[in-house]
Amino acid sequence: MPIVFLILALFTVVMAIGTVTARNLFHAALFLIGAFFGVATIYVLLEAEFLAVSQIIIYIGAIATLIVFAIMLSRSMMGREAGGYNRFWLAAAVGAAALWSLLAWVLTTVSFPVVNQPVPADAIFQIGTGLVGPYVIPFEVASILLVVALIGAVMIARERHRQR
Amino acid sequence: MDWSQIDLRMVGALWNQAWQNAGITPPLLTVINWVVAAVVLLLVGLNMVIGLIWLERKIAARIQDRLGPNRVGPFGLLQTVADALKLLTKEDITPTEADRITYNLAPALAVFHVLMTLAVIPFADGVIGADLNVGVLYIVAFGSMGSMAALMAGWASNNKYALVGGFRVVAQLLSYEIPLVFAMMIPVLVAGTMRMNGLAQAQGQFGGLGWYVWVMPCAFFIFLAATLAEGERAPFDLLEAESEIVAGFNIEYSGMKFAWFFLAFFLNSWVLSAIGTTLFLGGWQGPFVDRIPALGVVYFFAKTMVMFWVLAWIRATFPRLRIDQMMDFCWKFLVPLALVLLVGTAILLKLGLPSPFDGLALLVWNLVLLIGGFWLLGKAQHRAVYASKRAFTPQLPRL
Amino acid sequence: MLEQYGFIGILAIIAFAFPFIGLAVAWLLRPKRPNPLKNSIYECGVETIGETWVQFRAQYYLFALIFVIFDIEAIFLFPFAVAFNQLTLFAVFEAILFVLILAVGLIYVWRKGALEWQ
């Protein structure tokens, strides 16, 4: 079992590294899709299958497509090279190293509570009752958030349209 | 021979026993079983496509009052094999400066996403690759991967028309995924489970009348329309039709790569028919299936073929929709219809009516929505036609 | 339950490798005679002039965004659908409120004309 986790985690990390180092933006988006898929497999290992399929449906199906469309909207289509480095690379490297060491320190010294109970067989049923039970306020707030995002997107797109 | 005693599980037990006698222990044995099951599933799917392509060509031909393939093999049955061999040996013309990796990855991804959905289709009670707790969402997940494959194909070809075709295909696939998901949610609502086998089992009451298509025809209609669009079939195949934007995102593909797209298209149609059968037509349910479990396979294939036949029939009959008509139909008709259907179904089922009457109430609600929806659609079309005619000939009589 | 995903994993590996095997077989069997004319990009029979550049309309992005919103809504509604049979009417009303808020969003988008395909 740990070996499966190691393989999947390695796959995810390799895909993530590919995302940030790819020369071509479209390739970076493809690596990102691979990273999302890797995260979904790790959710499966945690027996959170609803979360895994939601990850694939929303991140790979919707958000990755959105990212690809945003890439194509923002630059000339067949532009190949995306210029990997600019003049601030030293500051960025220092910042990334600092963040990494902070995260490593937190993860190794803080003792996170571990849930030892097995995942219930009717987990999705419990999520369902939870969403309209104890967690109904976040549920409704989520819908308002989604509508706000929708209205915001339409407003911004309409303005762009009028500016043309 | 007592047919009710023959159970596919007995065959499985014998198989496991044979391997264990040879000294292969459970962890490795499970993996071997998985590999065998996966290969069998793939072979079933791929070999079925040969029959499906022949069937679709014959149906389209007969509806168009011609014969269809009838030269290669008896009744032209080997035509698809000949086509496959041809595509296998054709030269693969890769356009200059096409992105190699993405160009090769796109057809593989298209086939991959369809083959993965085969894992959760119940061929009989218990005869399913993996009866996941999230079966329905698993199908939606791998369906959404198909749109990525189309986008990659369009981008990698380094061709304007392929790219625009790719964008439009993705817009179509994404848009129609919403009504598809909502239409699949309604049987889940009634059955209370997302497991595909569970959905088939839940349709066993009242003999053949327990199928969800009798209780929720509106949901079945939404599912059918969304299936046609998700499978890029007519009347929604503007983007792939040969006479349109020159075959869309797969212009620059030839040989085996094109064959993979072609195969993915037909297998996708079949898989969507199988899903519709499981969700709405009772899956493997049928007479005597509780006594002879193997009959489930027969019923399942019969129903799926009927649904595939209906899809091919629709393809040969209707003209294409324009892309703006397609988008309007999705967002302005199907999505509101699905939402209203969902809300009404949820309220109706909680009113606490006794057993046959809740089904009847549901049926009435579905029919009201279907008839009302089409009436509204007719009025909107009428107004549009009248408005466009009035622009040219002001002497039309008042309607 | 994890065992089922083991099968899915094995199927994924085999299903992903299979198209490449087919492509490899085709690569062995087919003729390879590239020439510049055949490899040029198809453009209704004429030569491509200038770089390939396409006007990407914001319309596509907007449709994708609307899709994201409704996709998330559908995902939220699935656990509700699974738990439906054991819920009270009040709980069902809460979920219907969720759907109604998003329906208001859809009506807004419709009225603002963002659903038109130009």
XYZ file of C-alpha atoms in Angstrom, chain B residues 18 55 95 108 213 237 318 322 326:
9
model
C -7.550 -23.824 -10.670
C -25.124 -1.617 -38.294
C 1.391 18.399 -40.749
C -5.092 7.904 -27.524
C -38.607 5.618 -18.719
C -22.812 16.945 -35.548
C -32.990 14.853 -39.101
C -26.681 25.416 -36.590
C -27.661 24.148 -30.714
